[in-house]
Amino acid sequence: MRFLRSSFCSPLVASSSSFLLLVAVIGSCSTVSASTSSNLQATKYNAMFSFGDSVAETGNICVVSSRNATELDVLTCTHPPYGTTYFGRPSCRWSDGRVVVDFIAQSLGLPLLPPSKSKGKDFHRGANMAITGGTAMNFSFYQSLGIEDPVWNHGSLYMQIQWFMELIPSLCGTKQNCKEFLAKSMFQFGGFGGNDYNIQLLELGFTPEQAMKNTPMIINATINGIERLIALGAVHIVVPGILPTGCLPLFLTFFASSSSESDFDQYGCLKSYNRLTEYHNSMLRKQVQILQGKYRSTRIMYADYYSQVYKMVQQPRKFGFSNPFETCCGAGGGKYNFDVGARCGMPGATTACRDPSARLIWDGVHPTEAANKMIADAWLNGPYCTPPILS
Ligand SMILES: *[C@@H]1O[C@H](CO)[C@@H](O)[C@H](O)[C@H]1NC(C)=O
Ligand SMILES: *[C@@H]1O[C@H](CO)[C@@H](O)[C@H](O)[C@H]1NC(C)=O
Ligand SMILES: *[C@@H]1O[C@H](CO)[C@@H](O)[C@H](O)[C@H]1NC(C)=O
């Protein structure tokens, strides 16, 4: 409930809190096309390390919450039908199957990345620091704006890098060894920012225009994080942007009623929310270019979630999707099939749509495994990653 508590949306407040923190990260895909290159790539990278939010979550939030049964239960991703397509059970991922980082790891011939917080796991071939609710800014920033209780704010970007640094000695020993080891590792850093905007738009009640004022700071925090990884020895770094907020069923459901026809674009997305996302992504892309110029021996790749998912919204049939706004695992019917009080995994939403592979969005915010796979494939081979990961 904390999420929407403050300035508006009282009818939504009931159980929305947890969900909104999740929103940020998506990822995915491509075991099939990936397999062609995996033999070659398997020898190329020792390991893969990932950072981010719910879009890249592979289990950290469940490890962190496991001491508190109530908190674990509130995490809807721990309930069926999450995981139904690939794992056959909930796997603490916000999808019906794999997320983008899973597909990328598999394509590089690496195992699925264990969550960095899990005990007794072998992290020599990779670890995933991403955690649901992850933000680019420290939580203290949001506290200064009046957000009090840090529900699920267990891991800002800064903290995730700390976790990684604590892990490093066990992976490669000495500083020099680690430089060499990390130079042969693949990094996925983000997307960060999704939750930073969720807090502002959904909890603080900012307009997209107001939230834009904080974009330079959010990008700065992200770029500073990348520079810290480079200082540790990272060379290959994929930097994803964020999803088209204005096309996601959650935002459409929340804001459609207060919007007029002219607030929507010709495909049905909310223009001002997408403008915010585009602003964030274009600034990130530009700063990544500058960083690449500054660190010539690195390979920093900008991965474009926005353009690809927006294309899926514009031409859903081309990707095998029906109505691109209809949540696969949701409730309430209608165009969006999203009800914040009956989100996927909650009592009112315990079944998925008949064919999740024909849907873009799984739970109102996060893509289906099918979409994630296509996204990963386009990052590995182009055209939605500059340069493509496998180039
Ligand atoms: C467990 O989590 C719930 C929900 O976040 C919280 O209200 C409660 O205080 C927590 N209990 C403990 C013992 O930390
Ligand atoms: C960006 O970060 C640098 C140092 O890391 C700081 O000096 C600068 O003020 C920051 N800019 C913004 C807009 O936050
Ligand atoms: C977050 O907190 C750490 C430690 O206090 C600080 O070094 C870092 O600059 C902060 N990051 C941001 C984005 O404010």
Short mmCIF file of C-alpha atoms and ligand atoms in Angstrom, two decimals:
data_model
loop_
_atom_site.label_atom_id
_atom_site.label_comp_id
_atom_site.label_asym_id
_atom_site.label_seq_id
_atom_site.Cartn_x
_atom_site.Cartn_y
_atom_site.Cartn_z
CA MET A 1 0.00 0.00 0.00
CA ARG A 2 2.74 2.37 0.54
CA PHE A 3 3.15 2.85 -3.08
CA LEU A 4 0.14 4.83 -3.92
CA ARG A 5 -0.45 6.04 -0.48
CA SER A 6 0.48 9.61 -0.70
CA SER A 7 -1.01 11.87 -3.17
CA PHE A 8 -3.68 10.15 -5.15
CA CYS A 9 -5.50 7.07 -6.27
CA SER A 10 -6.99 6.09 -2.97
CA PRO A 11 -9.17 3.40 -4.57
CA LEU A 12 -6.06 1.71 -5.83
CA VAL A 13 -4.21 1.83 -2.64
CA ALA A 14 -5.37 -1.41 -1.17
CA SER A 15 -2.73 -3.76 -2.35
CA SER A 16 -0.83 -1.99 -4.96
CA SER A 17 2.23 -1.23 -2.97
CA SER A 18 4.31 -4.16 -3.77
CA PHE A 19 3.52 -4.25 -7.39
CA LEU A 20 4.72 -0.87 -8.31
CA LEU A 21 8.16 -1.45 -7.03
CA LEU A 22 8.57 -4.23 -9.42
CA VAL A 23 8.08 -2.46 -12.51
CA ALA A 24 11.41 -1.63 -13.74
CA VAL A 25 13.30 -4.19 -15.69
CA ILE A 26 12.52 -6.49 -18.51
CA GLY A 27 14.68 -8.67 -20.49
CA SER A 28 14.89 -11.72 -22.53
CA CYS A 29 15.30 -14.13 -25.20
CA SER A 30 16.59 -16.32 -27.91
CA THR A 31 17.73 -19.75 -27.13
CA VAL A 32 17.15 -20.90 -30.64
CA SER A 33 19.10 -18.43 -32.65
CA ALA A 34 21.45 -18.16 -29.74
CA SER A 35 22.49 -21.74 -29.95
CA THR A 36 24.18 -21.14 -33.27
CA SER A 37 26.64 -18.79 -31.69
CA SER A 38 26.88 -20.33 -28.27
CA ASN A 39 29.79 -22.63 -29.05
CA LEU A 40 31.85 -19.74 -30.23
CA GLN A 41 30.80 -17.47 -27.40
CA ALA A 42 31.14 -20.07 -24.68
CA THR A 43 34.88 -19.78 -24.80
CA LYS A 44 34.74 -16.02 -24.96
CA TYR A 45 33.22 -15.13 -21.60
CA ASN A 46 34.12 -16.60 -18.21
CA ALA A 47 31.04 -15.37 -16.52
CA MET A 48 28.14 -12.92 -16.63
CA PHE A 49 27.12 -10.41 -13.97
CA SER A 50 23.83 -8.56 -13.94
CA PHE A 51 22.36 -5.62 -12.04
CA GLY A 52 18.87 -4.12 -12.12
CA ASP A 53 15.30 -4.40 -10.88
CA SER A 54 12.32 -6.72 -11.25
CA VAL A 55 12.79 -6.94 -15.00
CA ALA A 56 16.09 -8.74 -14.39
CA GLU A 57 15.16 -10.36 -11.07
CA THR A 58 16.14 -14.03 -10.81
CA GLY A 59 15.60 -14.61 -7.11
CA ASN A 60 17.25 -12.05 -4.84
CA ILE A 61 14.02 -10.58 -3.52
CA CYS A 62 12.87 -14.01 -2.37
CA VAL A 63 16.15 -14.68 -0.58
CA VAL A 64 15.99 -11.32 1.15
CA SER A 65 12.31 -11.76 2.07
CA SER A 66 12.57 -15.39 3.12
CA ARG A 67 12.91 -14.53 6.79
CA ASN A 68 9.47 -12.90 6.78
CA ALA A 69 6.61 -15.17 5.71
CA THR A 70 4.20 -12.26 5.24
CA GLU A 71 6.59 -10.41 3.01
CA LEU A 72 7.27 -13.52 0.98
CA ASP A 73 3.57 -14.16 0.52
CA VAL A 74 2.94 -10.60 -0.61
CA LEU A 75 5.48 -11.15 -3.36
CA THR A 76 3.08 -12.25 -6.05
CA CYS A 77 5.89 -13.71 -8.16
CA THR A 78 6.13 -16.54 -5.63
CA HIS A 79 2.66 -17.77 -6.63
CA PRO A 80 1.43 -19.66 -9.68
CA PRO A 81 0.99 -19.12 -12.56
CA TYR A 82 4.35 -17.32 -12.49
CA GLY A 83 6.90 -19.62 -14.07
CA THR A 84 4.29 -21.76 -15.79
CA THR A 85 5.85 -21.70 -19.25
CA TYR A 86 9.47 -22.48 -18.55
CA PHE A 87 10.24 -23.50 -14.98
CA GLY A 88 6.90 -25.17 -14.34
CA ARG A 89 6.70 -23.37 -10.99
CA PRO A 90 7.28 -19.86 -9.65
CA SER A 91 11.00 -19.10 -9.81
CA CYS A 92 10.98 -15.62 -8.29
CA ARG A 93 11.00 -14.09 -11.74
CA TRP A 94 8.32 -11.65 -12.90
CA SER A 95 7.29 -13.63 -15.95
CA ASP A 96 5.84 -16.93 -17.09
CA GLY A 97 9.36 -18.10 -17.84
CA ARG A 98 12.80 -16.71 -18.49
CA VAL A 99 13.74 -13.07 -18.46
CA VAL A 100 16.12 -11.37 -20.89
CA VAL A 101 19.21 -11.90 -18.76
CA ASP A 102 18.46 -15.64 -18.68
CA PHE A 103 18.35 -15.87 -22.45
CA ILE A 104 21.54 -13.88 -22.81
CA ALA A 105 23.43 -16.03 -20.29
CA GLN A 106 22.26 -19.20 -22.02
CA SER A 107 23.24 -17.82 -25.41
CA LEU A 108 26.73 -17.17 -24.13
CA GLY A 109 26.96 -20.80 -23.03
CA LEU A 110 26.65 -19.86 -19.37
CA PRO A 111 24.26 -21.23 -16.74
CA LEU A 112 21.24 -19.21 -15.58
CA LEU A 113 22.72 -16.65 -13.18
CA PRO A 114 22.15 -17.49 -9.53
CA PRO A 115 20.86 -14.63 -7.38
CA SER A 116 23.86 -13.11 -5.64
CA LYS A 117 22.16 -13.22 -2.25
CA SER A 118 21.65 -16.98 -2.25
CA LYS A 119 23.84 -19.01 0.05
CA GLY A 120 26.03 -21.89 -1.00
CA LYS A 121 25.86 -21.17 -4.72
CA ASP A 122 28.81 -21.21 -7.08
CA PHE A 123 29.25 -17.78 -8.60
CA HIS A 124 32.30 -18.51 -10.73
CA ARG A 125 30.25 -18.39 -13.91
CA GLY A 126 28.13 -15.48 -12.88
CA ALA A 127 25.77 -13.87 -10.42
CA ASN A 128 22.74 -11.65 -10.63
CA MET A 129 22.60 -8.70 -8.26
CA ALA A 130 19.29 -7.43 -9.69
CA ILE A 131 16.48 -7.13 -7.18
CA THR A 132 12.82 -6.20 -7.30
CA GLY A 133 12.36 -2.56 -6.41
CA GLY A 134 15.93 -1.65 -7.38
CA THR A 135 16.46 2.05 -8.09
CA ALA A 136 19.21 4.15 -9.61
CA MET A 137 19.04 6.65 -6.77
CA ASN A 138 19.75 5.80 -3.15
CA PHE A 139 16.68 5.39 -1.05
CA SER A 140 17.73 8.38 1.01
CA PHE A 141 16.86 10.53 -1.99
CA TYR A 142 13.25 9.34 -1.89
CA GLN A 143 13.15 9.72 1.84
CA SER A 144 14.10 13.33 1.34
CA LEU A 145 11.03 13.64 -0.89
CA GLY A 146 8.81 12.28 1.86
CA ILE A 147 8.72 8.55 1.23
CA GLU A 148 9.15 6.92 4.59
CA ASP A 149 9.11 3.16 4.79
CA PRO A 150 11.41 1.44 2.37
CA VAL A 151 9.17 -1.52 1.53
CA TRP A 152 11.17 -3.67 -0.82
CA ASN A 153 13.82 -1.11 -1.26
CA HIS A 154 16.51 -3.59 -0.54
CA GLY A 155 18.93 -2.75 -3.29
CA SER A 156 19.70 0.52 -5.02
CA LEU A 157 22.29 0.52 -7.77
CA TYR A 158 24.91 1.64 -5.24
CA MET A 159 24.11 -1.28 -2.92
CA GLN A 160 24.12 -3.77 -5.77
CA ILE A 161 27.65 -2.74 -6.68
CA GLN A 162 28.63 -3.16 -3.03
CA TRP A 163 27.24 -6.72 -3.10
CA PHE A 164 29.23 -7.39 -6.23
CA MET A 165 32.43 -6.06 -4.71
CA GLU A 166 31.97 -8.32 -1.71
CA LEU A 167 31.65 -11.28 -4.07
CA ILE A 168 34.70 -10.56 -6.20
CA PRO A 169 37.52 -11.94 -3.97
CA SER A 170 35.84 -15.36 -3.85
CA LEU A 171 35.70 -15.41 -7.66
CA CYS A 172 39.19 -14.47 -8.66
CA GLY A 173 41.42 -13.75 -5.66
CA THR A 174 43.95 -11.05 -6.23
CA LYS A 175 43.28 -7.66 -7.73
CA GLN A 176 45.32 -8.43 -10.83
CA ASN A 177 43.65 -11.81 -11.36
CA CYS A 178 40.29 -10.17 -10.97
CA LYS A 179 41.03 -7.51 -13.58
CA GLU A 180 41.76 -10.30 -16.03
CA PHE A 181 38.75 -12.34 -14.98
CA LEU A 182 36.33 -9.44 -15.18
CA ALA A 183 37.73 -8.33 -18.54
CA LYS A 184 36.46 -11.65 -19.86
CA SER A 185 33.05 -11.38 -18.24
CA MET A 186 29.82 -10.02 -19.68
CA PHE A 187 28.04 -7.34 -17.66
CA GLN A 188 24.42 -6.28 -17.92
CA PHE A 189 23.87 -3.06 -16.05
CA GLY A 190 20.22 -2.24 -15.72
CA GLY A 191 17.89 -1.04 -16.94
CA PHE A 192 17.83 1.26 -14.00
CA GLY A 193 15.34 4.06 -13.62
CA GLY A 194 12.02 2.29 -13.99
CA ASN A 195 11.35 2.28 -10.26
CA ASP A 196 12.76 5.78 -9.86
CA TYR A 197 9.94 6.93 -12.13
CA ASN A 198 7.37 4.61 -10.57
CA ILE A 199 7.98 6.16 -7.19
CA GLN A 200 7.65 9.64 -8.59
CA LEU A 201 4.63 9.00 -10.82
CA LEU A 202 2.68 6.53 -8.74
CA GLU A 203 3.63 7.31 -5.19
CA LEU A 204 4.52 10.97 -5.17
CA GLY A 205 1.94 11.83 -7.81
CA PHE A 206 4.38 13.73 -10.03
CA THR A 207 3.45 14.45 -13.62
CA PRO A 208 5.81 13.06 -16.27
CA GLU A 209 7.04 16.61 -16.82
CA GLN A 210 7.90 16.97 -13.14
CA ALA A 211 9.68 13.62 -13.14
CA MET A 212 11.79 14.72 -16.11
CA LYS A 213 13.53 17.23 -13.90
CA ASN A 214 15.13 14.33 -12.04
CA THR A 215 16.22 12.48 -15.17
CA PRO A 216 19.73 14.02 -15.36
CA MET A 217 20.38 12.89 -11.80
CA ILE A 218 19.08 9.36 -12.48
CA ILE A 219 21.24 9.08 -15.60
CA ASN A 220 24.20 10.43 -13.70
CA ALA A 221 23.82 7.79 -11.01
CA THR A 222 23.67 5.12 -13.71
CA ILE A 223 26.75 6.41 -15.51
CA ASN A 224 28.66 6.68 -12.24
CA GLY A 225 27.77 3.04 -11.58
CA ILE A 226 29.14 1.97 -14.96
CA GLU A 227 32.36 3.84 -14.26
CA ARG A 228 32.74 1.97 -10.99
CA LEU A 229 32.42 -1.33 -12.84
CA ILE A 230 35.00 -0.20 -15.38
CA ALA A 231 37.35 0.71 -12.53
CA LEU A 232 37.00 -2.87 -11.27
CA GLY A 233 37.97 -4.23 -14.67
CA ALA A 234 34.69 -4.60 -16.60
CA VAL A 235 35.13 -4.35 -20.37
CA HIS A 236 31.95 -5.73 -21.97
CA ILE A 237 28.92 -3.92 -20.59
CA VAL A 238 25.35 -4.00 -21.89
CA VAL A 239 23.37 -0.98 -20.71
CA PRO A 240 19.61 -1.33 -21.27
CA GLY A 241 17.24 1.59 -21.30
CA ILE A 242 13.71 1.33 -19.91
CA LEU A 243 10.39 0.13 -21.31
CA PRO A 244 7.75 2.38 -22.86
CA THR A 245 5.91 3.25 -19.67
CA GLY A 246 2.96 4.73 -21.56
CA CYS A 247 2.20 1.41 -23.26
CA LEU A 248 2.11 -0.76 -20.12
CA PRO A 249 -1.31 -1.97 -18.92
CA LEU A 250 -0.62 -0.84 -15.35
CA PHE A 251 -0.06 2.77 -16.35
CA LEU A 252 -2.85 2.65 -18.91
CA THR A 253 -5.26 1.38 -16.26
CA PHE A 254 -4.20 3.97 -13.72
CA PHE A 255 -4.21 6.98 -15.97
CA ALA A 256 -6.65 6.21 -18.79
CA SER A 257 -9.69 7.50 -16.92
CA SER A 258 -8.13 10.89 -16.27
CA SER A 259 -6.84 11.14 -19.85
CA SER A 260 -8.56 12.48 -22.93
CA GLU A 261 -8.38 11.04 -26.42
CA SER A 262 -5.62 13.41 -27.41
CA ASP A 263 -3.41 12.06 -24.61
CA PHE A 264 -3.08 8.77 -26.49
CA ASP A 265 -1.01 8.14 -29.57
CA GLN A 266 -2.49 6.39 -32.59
CA TYR A 267 -1.58 2.96 -31.16
CA GLY A 268 -3.17 3.51 -27.77
CA CYS A 269 -0.17 4.45 -25.60
CA LEU A 270 -0.09 7.47 -23.30
CA LYS A 271 2.09 10.05 -24.99
CA SER A 272 3.38 12.01 -22.02
CA TYR A 273 4.53 8.86 -20.20
CA ASN A 274 6.33 7.64 -23.29
CA ARG A 275 7.92 11.07 -23.72
CA LEU A 276 9.41 10.70 -20.25
CA THR A 277 10.76 7.26 -21.11
CA GLU A 278 12.18 8.51 -24.39
CA TYR A 279 13.80 11.44 -22.68
CA HIS A 280 15.45 9.11 -20.16
CA ASN A 281 16.58 6.67 -22.83
CA SER A 282 17.97 9.26 -25.20
CA MET A 283 19.96 10.89 -22.42
CA LEU A 284 21.26 7.50 -21.33
CA ARG A 285 22.23 6.59 -24.86
CA LYS A 286 24.11 9.83 -25.31
CA GLN A 287 25.97 9.47 -22.02
CA VAL A 288 26.87 5.89 -22.92
CA GLN A 289 28.39 7.16 -26.15
CA ILE A 290 30.43 9.71 -24.24
CA LEU A 291 31.59 7.00 -21.85
CA GLN A 292 32.63 4.81 -24.76
CA GLY A 293 34.78 7.66 -26.04
CA LYS A 294 36.35 8.07 -22.64
CA TYR A 295 37.18 4.38 -22.10
CA ARG A 296 38.41 3.18 -25.45
CA SER A 297 39.33 -0.34 -24.41
CA THR A 298 35.80 -1.10 -23.22
CA ARG A 299 32.80 -2.19 -25.26
CA ILE A 300 29.70 -0.50 -23.90
CA MET A 301 26.50 -1.57 -25.61
CA TYR A 302 23.25 0.38 -25.41
CA ALA A 303 20.26 -1.98 -25.46
CA ASP A 304 17.04 -0.41 -26.64
CA TYR A 305 14.02 -1.89 -24.85
CA TYR A 306 11.83 1.01 -25.80
CA SER A 307 12.02 0.93 -29.59
CA GLN A 308 11.59 -2.80 -29.75
CA VAL A 309 8.65 -3.05 -27.39
CA TYR A 310 7.05 -0.04 -29.02
CA LYS A 311 7.42 -1.80 -32.36
CA MET A 312 5.64 -4.80 -30.83
CA VAL A 313 2.81 -2.48 -29.84
CA GLN A 314 2.66 -0.93 -33.29
CA GLN A 315 2.77 -4.20 -35.23
CA PRO A 316 1.78 -6.93 -32.77
CA ARG A 317 0.89 -9.52 -35.39
CA LYS A 318 4.37 -9.41 -36.84
CA PHE A 319 5.60 -10.75 -33.51
CA GLY A 320 2.76 -13.23 -33.03
CA PHE A 321 0.91 -11.13 -30.49
CA SER A 322 -2.78 -10.33 -30.31
CA ASN A 323 -3.92 -7.22 -28.42
CA PRO A 324 -0.60 -5.85 -27.15
CA PHE A 325 -2.20 -4.19 -24.13
CA GLU A 326 -4.07 -7.20 -22.79
CA THR A 327 -2.39 -8.61 -19.68
CA CYS A 328 -2.00 -12.38 -19.97
CA CYS A 329 -2.22 -13.06 -16.26
CA GLY A 330 -4.56 -10.47 -14.83
CA ALA A 331 -8.19 -9.84 -14.02
CA GLY A 332 -11.02 -7.52 -14.83
CA GLY A 333 -11.22 -8.11 -18.57
CA GLY A 334 -11.52 -5.23 -20.97
CA LYS A 335 -8.75 -3.87 -23.08
CA TYR A 336 -6.04 -4.11 -20.41
CA ASN A 337 -7.25 -6.98 -18.20
CA PHE A 338 -5.45 -5.44 -15.27
CA ASP A 339 -6.78 -4.97 -11.77
CA VAL A 340 -4.35 -3.74 -9.15
CA GLY A 341 -6.33 -5.53 -6.44
CA ALA A 342 -6.20 -8.83 -8.35
CA ARG A 343 -2.78 -8.94 -9.86
CA CYS A 344 -1.21 -12.06 -11.28
CA GLY A 345 -0.65 -14.58 -8.48
CA MET A 346 -3.26 -13.05 -6.18
CA PRO A 347 -6.55 -14.83 -5.39
CA GLY A 348 -8.44 -13.07 -8.20
CA ALA A 349 -5.82 -13.90 -10.84
CA THR A 350 -4.61 -17.45 -10.53
CA THR A 351 -4.68 -18.50 -14.16
CA ALA A 352 -2.82 -17.33 -17.21
CA CYS A 353 -4.26 -16.67 -20.65
CA ARG A 354 -4.56 -19.74 -22.85
CA ASP A 355 -1.46 -18.99 -24.91
CA PRO A 356 1.10 -16.77 -23.16
CA SER A 357 3.32 -16.88 -26.24
CA ALA A 358 0.67 -14.85 -28.07
CA ARG A 359 0.91 -12.01 -25.54
CA LEU A 360 3.40 -9.24 -25.05
CA ILE A 361 2.73 -8.44 -21.40
CA TRP A 362 2.54 -11.08 -18.72
CA ASP A 363 1.34 -9.36 -15.54
CA GLY A 364 0.53 -5.79 -16.49
CA VAL A 365 4.11 -4.59 -16.37
CA HIS A 366 6.58 -7.31 -17.26
CA PRO A 367 6.83 -9.03 -20.64
CA THR A 368 6.08 -12.68 -21.28
CA GLU A 369 8.86 -15.17 -21.86
CA ALA A 370 7.98 -15.07 -25.57
CA ALA A 371 8.59 -11.32 -25.72
CA ASN A 372 11.71 -11.62 -23.58
CA LYS A 373 13.14 -14.15 -25.99
CA MET A 374 12.65 -11.86 -28.96
CA ILE A 375 14.14 -8.97 -27.04
CA ALA A 376 17.24 -10.93 -26.09
CA ASP A 377 17.66 -12.13 -29.63
CA ALA A 378 17.61 -8.58 -30.94
CA TRP A 379 20.21 -7.57 -28.35
CA LEU A 380 22.47 -10.48 -29.22
CA ASN A 381 22.25 -10.18 -32.98
CA GLY A 382 20.78 -6.75 -33.60
CA PRO A 383 19.12 -4.51 -34.39
CA TYR A 384 18.14 -3.34 -30.88
CA CYS A 385 21.56 -3.24 -29.29
CA THR A 386 24.37 -0.94 -30.39
CA PRO A 387 26.67 -2.70 -31.04
CA PRO A 388 24.96 -6.12 -30.87
CA ILE A 389 26.29 -8.33 -28.05
CA LEU A 390 27.51 -11.03 -30.42
CA SER A 391 29.26 -8.65 -32.80
C1 LIG B 1 7.15 -8.74 7.75
O1 LIG B 1 6.72 -8.00 6.62
C2 LIG B 1 5.51 -7.32 6.79
C3 LIG B 1 5.08 -6.76 5.43
O2 LIG B 1 6.10 -6.02 4.85
C4 LIG B 1 5.67 -6.26 7.85
O3 LIG B 1 4.47 -5.56 8.05
C5 LIG B 1 6.14 -6.93 9.15
O4 LIG B 1 6.42 -5.95 10.12
C6 LIG B 1 7.37 -7.80 8.94
N1 LIG B 1 7.65 -8.57 10.14
C7 LIG B 1 8.86 -8.60 10.66
C8 LIG B 1 9.00 -9.47 11.88
O5 LIG B 1 9.82 -7.98 10.23
C1 LIG B 2 26.80 13.95 -11.65
O1 LIG B 2 27.82 13.30 -10.88
C2 LIG B 2 28.95 14.08 -10.65
C3 LIG B 2 29.98 13.29 -9.87
O2 LIG B 2 29.79 11.96 -9.92
C4 LIG B 2 28.56 15.34 -9.88
O3 LIG B 2 29.69 16.15 -9.71
C5 LIG B 2 27.47 16.09 -10.64
O4 LIG B 2 27.01 17.16 -9.88
C6 LIG B 2 26.30 15.19 -10.94
N1 LIG B 2 25.31 15.88 -11.76
C7 LIG B 2 24.00 15.78 -11.55
C8 LIG B 2 23.11 16.49 -12.50
O5 LIG B 2 23.52 15.13 -10.65
C1 LIG B 3 24.54 6.76 -2.58
O1 LIG B 3 25.16 6.68 -1.34
C2 LIG B 3 26.57 6.49 -1.38
C3 LIG B 3 27.08 6.29 0.02
O2 LIG B 3 26.65 7.28 0.86
C4 LIG B 3 27.23 7.66 -2.10
O3 LIG B 3 28.62 7.46 -2.18
C5 LIG B 3 26.66 7.73 -3.50
O4 LIG B 3 27.18 8.83 -4.20
C6 LIG B 3 25.13 7.86 -3.44
N1 LIG B 3 24.60 7.77 -4.80
C7 LIG B 3 23.74 8.65 -5.30
C8 LIG B 3 23.27 8.42 -6.68
O5 LIG B 3 23.36 9.61 -4.68
#
